[in-house]
CSV table of N, CA, C and O in Angstrom, one decimal:
chain,number,residue,atom,x,y,z
A,1,UNK,N,20.1,-3.9,7.2
A,1,UNK,CA,19.0,-4.1,6.3
A,1,UNK,C,18.5,-5.5,6.4
A,1,UNK,O,19.3,-6.4,6.3
A,2,UNK,N,17.2,-5.7,6.7
A,2,UNK,CA,16.7,-7.0,6.7
A,2,UNK,C,15.8,-7.2,5.5
A,2,UNK,O,15.0,-6.3,5.1
A,3,UNK,N,15.9,-8.3,4.8
A,3,UNK,CA,15.2,-8.6,3.6
A,3,UNK,C,14.3,-9.8,3.9
A,3,UNK,O,14.8,-10.9,4.3
A,4,UNK,N,13.0,-9.7,3.6
A,4,UNK,CA,12.1,-10.8,3.9
A,4,UNK,C,11.4,-11.2,2.5
A,4,UNK,O,10.7,-10.4,2.0
A,5,UNK,N,11.8,-12.4,2.1
A,5,UNK,CA,11.2,-12.9,0.9
A,5,UNK,C,10.0,-13.7,1.1
A,5,UNK,O,9.9,-14.3,2.2
A,6,UNK,N,9.1,-13.6,0.2
A,6,UNK,CA,7.8,-14.4,0.3
A,6,UNK,C,7.3,-14.7,-1.1
A,6,UNK,O,7.8,-14.2,-2.1
A,7,UNK,N,6.3,-15.5,-1.1
A,7,UNK,CA,5.6,-15.8,-2.4
A,7,UNK,C,5.9,-17.2,-3.0
A,7,UNK,O,5.3,-17.6,-4.0
A,8,UNK,N,6.8,-17.9,-2.3
A,8,UNK,CA,7.1,-19.2,-2.9
A,8,UNK,C,6.0,-20.2,-2.6
A,8,UNK,O,5.1,-19.9,-1.8
A,9,UNK,N,6.1,-21.4,-3.2
A,9,UNK,CA,5.1,-22.4,-3.0
A,9,UNK,C,5.2,-23.5,-4.0
A,9,UNK,O,6.2,-23.6,-4.7
A,10,UNK,N,4.2,-24.3,-4.1
A,10,UNK,CA,4.1,-25.4,-5.0
A,10,UNK,C,3.2,-25.0,-6.2
A,10,UNK,O,2.1,-24.5,-6.0
A,11,UNK,N,3.8,-25.2,-7.4
A,11,UNK,CA,3.0,-24.8,-8.6
A,11,UNK,C,3.3,-25.9,-9.7
A,11,UNK,O,4.3,-26.5,-9.7
A,12,UNK,N,2.3,-26.1,-10.5
A,12,UNK,CA,2.5,-27.0,-11.6
A,12,UNK,C,3.3,-26.4,-12.7
A,12,UNK,O,3.3,-25.2,-12.9
A,13,UNK,N,4.0,-27.3,-13.5
A,13,UNK,CA,4.7,-26.8,-14.6
A,13,UNK,C,3.8,-26.0,-15.5
A,13,UNK,O,2.7,-26.4,-15.8
A,14,UNK,N,4.4,-24.9,-16.0
A,14,UNK,CA,3.6,-24.0,-16.9
A,14,UNK,C,2.9,-22.9,-16.1
A,14,UNK,O,2.4,-21.9,-16.7
A,15,UNK,N,2.9,-23.0,-14.8
A,15,UNK,CA,2.3,-22.0,-14.0
A,15,UNK,C,3.2,-20.8,-13.7
A,15,UNK,O,4.3,-20.7,-14.2
A,16,UNK,N,2.6,-19.9,-12.9
A,16,UNK,CA,3.3,-18.7,-12.6
A,16,UNK,C,3.4,-18.4,-11.1
A,16,UNK,O,2.5,-18.9,-10.3
A,17,UNK,N,4.4,-17.7,-10.6
A,17,UNK,CA,4.5,-17.2,-9.2
A,17,UNK,C,5.1,-15.9,-9.3
A,17,UNK,O,5.9,-15.5,-10.1
A,18,UNK,N,4.7,-15.1,-8.3
A,18,UNK,CA,5.4,-13.8,-8.1
A,18,UNK,C,6.0,-13.8,-6.7
A,18,UNK,O,5.3,-13.9,-5.7
A,19,UNK,N,7.3,-13.6,-6.6
A,19,UNK,CA,8.0,-13.5,-5.4
A,19,UNK,C,8.1,-12.1,-5.0
A,19,UNK,O,8.3,-11.2,-5.8
A,20,UNK,N,8.1,-11.8,-3.7
A,20,UNK,CA,8.3,-10.5,-3.2
A,20,UNK,C,9.4,-10.5,-2.2
A,20,UNK,O,9.7,-11.5,-1.5
A,21,UNK,N,10.1,-9.3,-2.1
A,21,UNK,CA,11.2,-9.2,-1.1
A,21,UNK,C,11.0,-7.8,-0.5
A,21,UNK,O,11.2,-6.8,-1.2
A,22,UNK,N,10.7,-7.7,0.8
A,22,UNK,CA,10.5,-6.5,1.5
A,22,UNK,C,11.7,-6.1,2.3
A,22,UNK,O,12.2,-7.0,3.0
A,23,UNK,N,12.1,-4.9,2.2
A,23,UNK,CA,13.3,-4.4,2.9
A,23,UNK,C,12.8,-3.7,4.1
A,23,UNK,O,11.8,-3.0,4.1
A,24,UNK,N,13.6,-3.8,5.2
A,24,UNK,CA,13.2,-3.2,6.4
A,24,UNK,C,13.5,-1.7,6.5
A,24,UNK,O,13.0,-1.0,7.4
A,25,UNK,N,14.4,-1.2,5.6
A,25,UNK,CA,14.8,0.2,5.7
A,25,UNK,C,14.7,0.9,4.4
A,25,UNK,O,14.9,0.3,3.3
A,26,UNK,N,14.4,2.2,4.4
A,26,UNK,CA,14.3,3.0,3.1
A,26,UNK,C,15.7,3.0,2.4
A,26,UNK,O,15.7,3.4,1.2
A,27,UNK,N,16.8,2.8,3.1
A,27,UNK,CA,18.1,2.8,2.4
A,27,UNK,C,18.1,1.8,1.3
A,27,UNK,O,19.0,1.9,0.4
A,28,UNK,N,17.2,0.8,1.3
A,28,UNK,CA,17.1,-0.1,0.2
A,28,UNK,C,17.0,0.6,-1.1
A,28,UNK,O,17.4,0.1,-2.1
A,29,UNK,N,16.3,1.7,-1.1
A,29,UNK,CA,16.0,2.4,-2.3
A,29,UNK,C,17.3,2.8,-3.1
A,29,UNK,O,17.2,3.1,-4.3
A,30,UNK,N,18.4,2.9,-2.4
A,30,UNK,CA,19.7,3.2,-3.1
A,30,UNK,C,20.5,2.0,-3.5
A,30,UNK,O,21.6,2.2,-4.1
A,31,UNK,N,19.9,0.8,-3.3
A,31,UNK,CA,20.7,-0.4,-3.5
A,31,UNK,C,20.2,-1.1,-4.8
A,31,UNK,O,19.1,-1.1,-5.1
A,32,UNK,N,21.2,-1.6,-5.5
A,32,UNK,CA,20.9,-2.6,-6.5
A,32,UNK,C,20.4,-3.8,-5.8
A,32,UNK,O,21.0,-4.3,-4.8
A,33,UNK,N,19.3,-4.4,-6.3
A,33,UNK,CA,18.7,-5.5,-5.7
A,33,UNK,C,18.7,-6.7,-6.7
A,33,UNK,O,18.7,-6.5,-7.9
A,34,UNK,N,18.8,-7.9,-6.2
A,34,UNK,CA,18.9,-9.1,-7.0
A,34,UNK,C,18.2,-10.3,-6.5
A,34,UNK,O,17.9,-10.3,-5.3
A,35,UNK,N,18.0,-11.2,-7.3
A,35,UNK,CA,17.5,-12.5,-6.9
A,35,UNK,C,18.5,-13.6,-7.3
A,35,UNK,O,19.0,-13.5,-8.5
A,36,UNK,N,18.7,-14.5,-6.5
A,36,UNK,CA,19.5,-15.7,-6.7
A,36,UNK,C,18.7,-16.9,-6.4
A,36,UNK,O,17.7,-16.8,-5.7
A,37,UNK,N,19.1,-18.0,-6.8
A,37,UNK,CA,18.4,-19.3,-6.5
A,37,UNK,C,19.4,-20.4,-6.3
A,37,UNK,O,20.5,-20.4,-6.8
A,38,UNK,N,19.0,-21.3,-5.5
A,38,UNK,CA,19.9,-22.5,-5.2
A,38,UNK,C,19.0,-23.7,-5.2
A,38,UNK,O,18.1,-23.9,-4.3
A,39,UNK,N,19.3,-24.6,-6.1
A,39,UNK,CA,18.6,-25.9,-6.2
A,39,UNK,C,19.3,-26.9,-5.3
A,39,UNK,O,20.5,-26.7,-5.1
A,40,UNK,N,18.6,-27.9,-4.9
A,40,UNK,CA,19.3,-29.0,-4.0
A,40,UNK,C,20.5,-29.5,-4.7
A,40,UNK,O,20.4,-29.9,-5.9
A,41,UNK,N,21.6,-29.5,-4.0
A,41,UNK,CA,22.8,-30.1,-4.5
A,41,UNK,C,23.6,-29.3,-5.5
A,41,UNK,O,24.6,-29.7,-6.1
A,42,UNK,N,23.1,-28.0,-5.7
A,42,UNK,CA,23.7,-27.2,-6.7
A,42,UNK,C,24.2,-25.9,-6.1
A,42,UNK,O,23.8,-25.5,-5.0
A,43,UNK,N,25.1,-25.2,-6.8
A,43,UNK,CA,25.5,-23.9,-6.3
A,43,UNK,C,24.5,-22.8,-6.5
A,43,UNK,O,23.6,-22.9,-7.4
A,44,UNK,N,24.6,-21.8,-5.7
A,44,UNK,CA,23.7,-20.7,-5.8
A,44,UNK,C,24.0,-19.9,-7.1
A,44,UNK,O,25.1,-19.7,-7.5
A,45,UNK,N,22.9,-19.6,-7.8
A,45,UNK,CA,23.1,-18.9,-9.1
A,45,UNK,C,22.3,-17.6,-9.2
A,45,UNK,O,21.3,-17.5,-8.6
A,46,UNK,N,22.9,-16.7,-10.0
A,46,UNK,CA,22.2,-15.5,-10.3
A,46,UNK,C,21.0,-15.6,-11.1
A,46,UNK,O,20.9,-16.4,-12.1
A,47,UNK,N,19.9,-14.9,-10.8
A,47,UNK,CA,18.7,-14.9,-11.5
A,47,UNK,C,18.4,-13.6,-12.2
A,47,UNK,O,18.3,-13.6,-13.4
A,48,UNK,N,18.5,-12.5,-11.4
A,48,UNK,CA,18.2,-11.2,-12.0
A,48,UNK,C,18.6,-10.1,-11.1
A,48,UNK,O,18.7,-10.3,-9.9
A,49,UNK,N,18.8,-8.9,-11.6
A,49,UNK,CA,19.1,-7.8,-10.8
A,49,UNK,C,18.5,-6.5,-11.4
A,49,UNK,O,18.1,-6.5,-12.5
A,50,UNK,N,18.3,-5.5,-10.5
A,50,UNK,CA,17.7,-4.3,-10.9
A,50,UNK,C,18.4,-3.1,-10.3
A,50,UNK,O,18.7,-3.2,-9.1
A,51,UNK,N,18.5,-2.0,-11.0
A,51,UNK,CA,19.2,-0.9,-10.5
A,51,UNK,C,18.3,-0.2,-9.4
A,51,UNK,O,17.1,-0.5,-9.3
A,52,UNK,N,18.9,0.7,-8.7
A,52,UNK,CA,18.2,1.4,-7.6
A,52,UNK,C,17.0,2.1,-8.1
A,52,UNK,O,15.9,2.2,-7.4
A,53,UNK,N,17.0,2.7,-9.3
A,53,UNK,CA,15.9,3.4,-9.8
A,53,UNK,C,14.9,2.5,-10.5
A,53,UNK,O,13.7,2.9,-10.7
A,54,UNK,N,15.3,1.3,-10.8
A,54,UNK,CA,14.4,0.4,-11.5
A,54,UNK,C,14.5,0.5,-13.0
A,54,UNK,O,13.8,-0.3,-13.7
A,55,UNK,N,15.3,1.4,-13.5
A,55,UNK,CA,15.3,1.6,-15.0
A,55,UNK,C,16.3,0.6,-15.7
A,55,UNK,O,16.2,0.4,-16.9
A,56,UNK,N,17.2,0.0,-14.9
A,56,UNK,CA,18.1,-1.0,-15.5
A,56,UNK,C,17.9,-2.3,-14.9
A,56,UNK,O,17.8,-2.5,-13.7
A,57,UNK,N,17.8,-3.4,-15.7
A,57,UNK,CA,17.7,-4.7,-15.2
A,57,UNK,C,18.7,-5.6,-16.0
A,57,UNK,O,19.1,-5.3,-17.1
A,58,UNK,N,18.9,-6.8,-15.3
A,58,UNK,CA,19.7,-7.8,-15.9
A,58,UNK,C,19.1,-9.1,-15.5
A,58,UNK,O,18.8,-9.3,-14.4
A,59,UNK,N,19.0,-10.0,-16.5
A,59,UNK,CA,18.5,-11.3,-16.2
A,59,UNK,C,19.4,-12.4,-16.7
A,59,UNK,O,20.1,-12.2,-17.8
A,60,UNK,N,19.5,-13.5,-16.0
A,60,UNK,CA,20.3,-14.6,-16.5
A,60,UNK,C,19.8,-15.0,-17.9
A,60,UNK,O,18.5,-15.1,-18.1
A,61,UNK,N,20.7,-15.3,-18.8
A,61,UNK,CA,20.3,-15.6,-20.2
A,61,UNK,C,19.3,-16.7,-20.3
A,61,UNK,O,18.4,-16.7,-21.1
A,62,UNK,N,19.5,-17.7,-19.5
A,62,UNK,CA,18.6,-18.9,-19.5
A,62,UNK,C,17.2,-18.6,-19.1
A,62,UNK,O,16.3,-19.4,-19.3
A,63,UNK,N,17.0,-17.5,-18.4
A,63,UNK,CA,15.7,-17.2,-17.8
A,63,UNK,C,15.0,-16.0,-18.5
A,63,UNK,O,13.9,-15.7,-18.2
A,64,UNK,N,15.7,-15.4,-19.4
A,64,UNK,CA,15.1,-14.3,-20.2
A,64,UNK,C,13.8,-14.7,-20.9
A,64,UNK,O,13.7,-15.8,-21.5
A,65,UNK,N,12.8,-13.8,-20.7
A,65,UNK,CA,11.6,-14.1,-21.4
A,65,UNK,C,10.6,-14.8,-20.5
A,65,UNK,O,9.4,-14.8,-20.7
A,66,UNK,N,11.1,-15.4,-19.4
A,66,UNK,CA,10.2,-16.1,-18.5
A,66,UNK,C,10.2,-15.4,-17.1
A,66,UNK,O,9.1,-15.4,-16.4
A,67,UNK,N,11.3,-14.9,-16.7
A,67,UNK,CA,11.4,-14.2,-15.4
A,67,UNK,C,11.6,-12.7,-15.6
A,67,UNK,O,12.3,-12.3,-16.5
A,68,UNK,N,11.0,-11.9,-14.7
A,68,UNK,CA,11.1,-10.5,-14.8
A,68,UNK,C,11.2,-9.9,-13.4
A,68,UNK,O,10.4,-10.2,-12.5
A,69,UNK,N,12.3,-9.1,-13.2
A,69,UNK,CA,12.5,-8.5,-11.9
A,69,UNK,C,11.9,-7.0,-12.0
A,69,UNK,O,12.0,-6.4,-13.1
A,70,UNK,N,11.4,-6.6,-10.9
A,70,UNK,CA,10.9,-5.2,-10.8
A,70,UNK,C,11.0,-4.8,-9.4
A,70,UNK,O,11.3,-5.5,-8.5
A,71,UNK,N,10.7,-3.5,-9.2
A,71,UNK,CA,10.8,-3.0,-7.8
A,71,UNK,C,9.8,-1.8,-7.6
A,71,UNK,O,9.4,-1.1,-8.6
A,72,UNK,N,9.4,-1.6,-6.4
A,72,UNK,CA,8.5,-0.5,-6.0
A,72,UNK,C,9.2,0.1,-4.8
A,72,UNK,O,9.1,-0.3,-3.7
A,73,UNK,N,9.9,1.2,-5.1
A,73,UNK,CA,10.7,1.8,-4.0
A,73,UNK,C,9.8,2.5,-2.9
A,73,UNK,O,10.2,2.6,-1.8
A,74,UNK,N,8.6,2.8,-3.3
A,74,UNK,CA,7.6,3.4,-2.3
A,74,UNK,C,7.3,2.4,-1.3
A,74,UNK,O,6.9,2.7,-0.1
A,75,UNK,N,7.3,1.1,-1.7
A,75,UNK,CA,7.0,0.0,-0.8
A,75,UNK,C,8.2,-0.8,-0.3
A,75,UNK,O,8.1,-1.8,0.4
A,76,UNK,N,9.4,-0.3,-0.7
A,76,UNK,CA,10.6,-0.9,-0.3
A,76,UNK,C,10.6,-2.4,-0.7
A,76,UNK,O,11.0,-3.3,0.1
A,77,UNK,N,10.1,-2.7,-1.8
A,77,UNK,CA,9.9,-4.1,-2.2
A,77,UNK,C,10.4,-4.3,-3.6
A,77,UNK,O,10.2,-3.5,-4.5
A,78,UNK,N,11.0,-5.5,-3.8
A,78,UNK,CA,11.4,-6.0,-5.1
A,78,UNK,C,10.7,-7.2,-5.4
A,78,UNK,O,10.4,-8.0,-4.5
A,79,UNK,N,10.4,-7.4,-6.7
A,79,UNK,CA,9.6,-8.6,-7.1
A,79,UNK,C,10.3,-9.4,-8.1
A,79,UNK,O,11.2,-8.9,-8.9
A,80,UNK,N,9.9,-10.7,-8.2
A,80,UNK,CA,10.3,-11.5,-9.3
A,80,UNK,C,9.1,-12.3,-9.8
A,80,UNK,O,8.5,-13.1,-9.2
A,81,UNK,N,8.7,-11.9,-11.0
A,81,UNK,CA,7.6,-12.5,-11.7
A,81,UNK,C,8.2,-13.7,-12.5
A,81,UNK,O,9.1,-13.6,-13.3
A,82,UNK,N,7.6,-14.9,-12.2
A,82,UNK,CA,8.1,-16.1,-12.9
A,82,UNK,C,7.0,-16.8,-13.6
A,82,UNK,O,6.0,-17.1,-13.0
A,83,UNK,N,7.1,-16.9,-14.9
A,83,UNK,CA,6.1,-17.5,-15.8
A,83,UNK,C,6.6,-18.7,-16.4
A,83,UNK,O,7.8,-19.0,-16.5
A,84,UNK,N,5.7,-19.5,-16.9
A,84,UNK,CA,6.1,-20.7,-17.7
A,84,UNK,C,7.1,-21.6,-16.9
A,84,UNK,O,8.1,-22.0,-17.4
A,85,UNK,N,6.8,-21.8,-15.6
A,85,UNK,CA,7.7,-22.4,-14.7
A,85,UNK,C,7.9,-23.9,-15.1
A,85,UNK,O,7.0,-24.6,-15.6
A,86,UNK,N,9.1,-24.3,-14.9
A,86,UNK,CA,9.5,-25.7,-15.2
A,86,UNK,C,10.0,-26.4,-14.0
A,86,UNK,O,10.5,-25.7,-13.0
A,87,UNK,N,10.0,-27.7,-14.0
A,87,UNK,CA,10.5,-28.4,-12.8
A,87,UNK,C,11.9,-28.0,-12.4
A,87,UNK,O,12.3,-28.0,-11.2
A,88,UNK,N,12.7,-27.7,-13.4
A,88,UNK,CA,14.1,-27.3,-13.1
A,88,UNK,C,14.2,-26.0,-12.5
A,88,UNK,O,15.3,-25.6,-12.1
A,89,UNK,N,13.1,-25.2,-12.4
A,89,UNK,CA,13.1,-24.0,-11.6
A,89,UNK,C,13.0,-24.2,-10.1
A,89,UNK,O,13.1,-23.2,-9.4
A,90,UNK,N,12.7,-25.4,-9.7
A,90,UNK,CA,12.6,-25.7,-8.3
A,90,UNK,C,13.9,-25.4,-7.6
A,90,UNK,O,15.0,-25.8,-7.9
A,91,UNK,N,13.8,-24.5,-6.6
A,91,UNK,CA,14.9,-24.0,-5.8
A,91,UNK,C,14.4,-23.1,-4.7
A,91,UNK,O,13.3,-22.8,-4.7
A,92,UNK,N,15.4,-22.8,-3.8
A,92,UNK,CA,15.1,-21.8,-2.9
A,92,UNK,C,15.6,-20.5,-3.5
A,92,UNK,O,16.7,-20.4,-4.1
A,93,UNK,N,14.7,-19.5,-3.5
A,93,UNK,CA,15.0,-18.2,-4.1
A,93,UNK,C,15.4,-17.2,-3.0
A,93,UNK,O,14.6,-17.0,-2.0
A,94,UNK,N,16.5,-16.5,-3.2
A,94,UNK,CA,17.0,-15.5,-2.3
A,94,UNK,C,17.0,-14.1,-2.9
A,94,UNK,O,17.5,-13.9,-4.0
A,95,UNK,N,16.6,-13.1,-2.1
A,95,UNK,CA,16.8,-11.8,-2.6
A,95,UNK,C,18.0,-11.2,-1.9
A,95,UNK,O,18.5,-11.7,-0.9
A,96,UNK,N,18.6,-10.2,-2.5
A,96,UNK,CA,19.9,-9.7,-2.1
A,96,UNK,C,20.0,-8.3,-2.4
A,96,UNK,O,19.6,-7.8,-3.4
A,97,UNK,N,20.7,-7.6,-1.5
A,97,UNK,CA,21.1,-6.2,-1.8
A,97,UNK,C,22.6,-6.2,-2.1
A,97,UNK,O,23.4,-6.7,-1.4
A,98,UNK,N,22.9,-5.6,-3.3
A,98,UNK,CA,24.2,-5.7,-3.8
A,98,UNK,C,24.9,-4.3,-3.8
A,98,UNK,O,24.3,-3.3,-3.8
A,99,UNK,N,26.2,-4.4,-3.9
A,99,UNK,CA,27.0,-3.1,-3.8
A,99,UNK,C,27.3,-2.6,-5.2
A,99,UNK,O,28.0,-1.6,-5.4
A,100,UNK,N,26.6,-3.2,-6.2
A,100,UNK,CA,26.8,-2.7,-7.6
A,100,UNK,C,26.0,-3.6,-8.5
A,100,UNK,O,25.4,-4.6,-8.1
A,101,UNK,N,26.1,-3.2,-9.8
A,101,UNK,CA,25.3,-4.0,-10.8
A,101,UNK,C,26.1,-5.2,-11.2
A,101,UNK,O,26.7,-5.2,-12.3
A,102,UNK,N,26.2,-6.2,-10.4
A,102,UNK,CA,27.0,-7.4,-10.6
A,102,UNK,C,26.1,-8.6,-10.6
A,102,UNK,O,24.9,-8.5,-10.2
A,103,UNK,N,26.6,-9.7,-11.1
A,103,UNK,CA,25.9,-10.9,-11.1
A,103,UNK,C,26.5,-12.0,-10.1
A,103,UNK,O,25.9,-13.0,-9.9
A,104,UNK,N,27.6,-11.7,-9.6
A,104,UNK,CA,28.3,-12.7,-8.7
A,104,UNK,C,27.9,-12.4,-7.2
A,104,UNK,O,27.8,-11.3,-6.8
A,105,UNK,N,27.7,-13.5,-6.5
A,105,UNK,CA,27.2,-13.5,-5.2
A,105,UNK,C,28.3,-12.8,-4.2
A,105,UNK,O,27.9,-12.4,-3.1
A,106,UNK,N,29.5,-12.7,-4.7
A,106,UNK,CA,30.5,-12.1,-3.8
A,106,UNK,C,30.3,-10.6,-3.6
A,106,UNK,O,30.9,-10.0,-2.7
A,107,UNK,N,29.4,-10.1,-4.4
A,107,UNK,CA,29.1,-8.6,-4.4
A,107,UNK,C,27.8,-8.4,-3.6
A,107,UNK,O,27.4,-7.2,-3.6
A,108,UNK,N,27.3,-9.4,-2.9
A,108,UNK,CA,26.1,-9.2,-2.1
A,108,UNK,C,26.5,-8.6,-0.8
A,108,UNK,O,27.4,-9.1,-0.1
A,109,UNK,N,25.8,-7.6,-0.4
A,109,UNK,CA,26.0,-7.0,1.0
A,109,UNK,C,25.0,-7.7,2.0
A,109,UNK,O,25.4,-7.9,3.1
A,110,UNK,N,23.8,-7.9,1.6
A,110,UNK,CA,22.8,-8.5,2.5
A,110,UNK,C,22.0,-9.6,1.7
A,110,UNK,O,21.6,-9.4,0.6
A,111,UNK,N,21.8,-10.7,2.5
A,111,UNK,CA,21.0,-11.7,1.9
A,111,UNK,C,19.7,-11.8,2.7
A,111,UNK,O,19.6,-11.5,3.9
A,112,UNK,N,18.6,-12.1,2.0
A,112,UNK,CA,17.4,-12.4,2.6
A,112,UNK,C,17.2,-13.9,2.8
A,112,UNK,O,18.0,-14.6,2.3
A,113,UNK,N,16.3,-14.3,3.7
A,113,UNK,CA,16.0,-15.7,3.8
A,113,UNK,C,15.4,-16.2,2.5
A,113,UNK,O,14.7,-15.5,1.9
A,114,UNK,N,15.7,-17.4,2.2
A,114,UNK,CA,15.1,-18.0,1.0
A,114,UNK,C,13.6,-18.3,1.1
A,114,UNK,O,13.1,-18.5,2.1
A,115,UNK,N,13.0,-18.3,-0.1
A,115,UNK,CA,11.6,-18.8,-0.2
A,115,UNK,C,11.6,-19.9,-1.2
A,115,UNK,O,12.2,-19.8,-2.3
A,116,UNK,N,11.0,-21.0,-0.8
A,116,UNK,CA,11.1,-22.2,-1.6
A,116,UNK,C,10.0,-22.2,-2.7
A,116,UNK,O,8.9,-22.0,-2.5
A,117,UNK,N,10.5,-22.5,-3.9
A,117,UNK,CA,9.6,-22.7,-5.1
A,117,UNK,C,9.8,-24.1,-5.5
A,117,UNK,O,10.9,-24.6,-5.8
A,118,UNK,N,8.6,-24.8,-5.6
A,118,UNK,CA,8.6,-26.2,-6.1
A,118,UNK,C,7.7,-26.3,-7.3
A,118,UNK,O,6.5,-25.9,-7.2
A,119,UNK,N,8.2,-26.8,-8.4
A,119,UNK,CA,7.5,-26.9,-9.6
A,119,UNK,C,7.3,-28.4,-9.9
A,119,UNK,O,8.3,-29.1,-10.1
A,120,UNK,N,6.1,-28.8,-9.9
A,120,UNK,CA,5.8,-30.2,-10.2
A,120,UNK,C,5.5,-30.4,-11.7
A,120,UNK,O,5.0,-29.6,-12.4
A,121,UNK,N,5.9,-31.6,-12.1
A,121,UNK,CA,5.7,-31.9,-13.6
A,121,UNK,C,4.3,-32.5,-13.8
A,121,UNK,O,3.6,-32.8,-12.9
């Protein structure tokens, strides 16, 4: 499975971005999908995950209310809507296919390439 993330860019604080992650295969539809991020000099951290059907989601506590994960299985795509962005949200964002509804990166089966989000103050 190949995962292609897109939608990153430069945005001012308080702005919004929507990231997309397109999967190369329909088997994606049976996978839990997630977003992680990694800021310069920091470890990669969990952002959000979504069940294969899309009915179950989990978001990092610190991001609840600002970030929302969703998916469109007909398009083999998972999204991350990011609102009220802050400079500390600056990071490379990675989508991932996971082997279960976990938050730890050790349970990732496939990583996509990161897409860089830069939030200016």
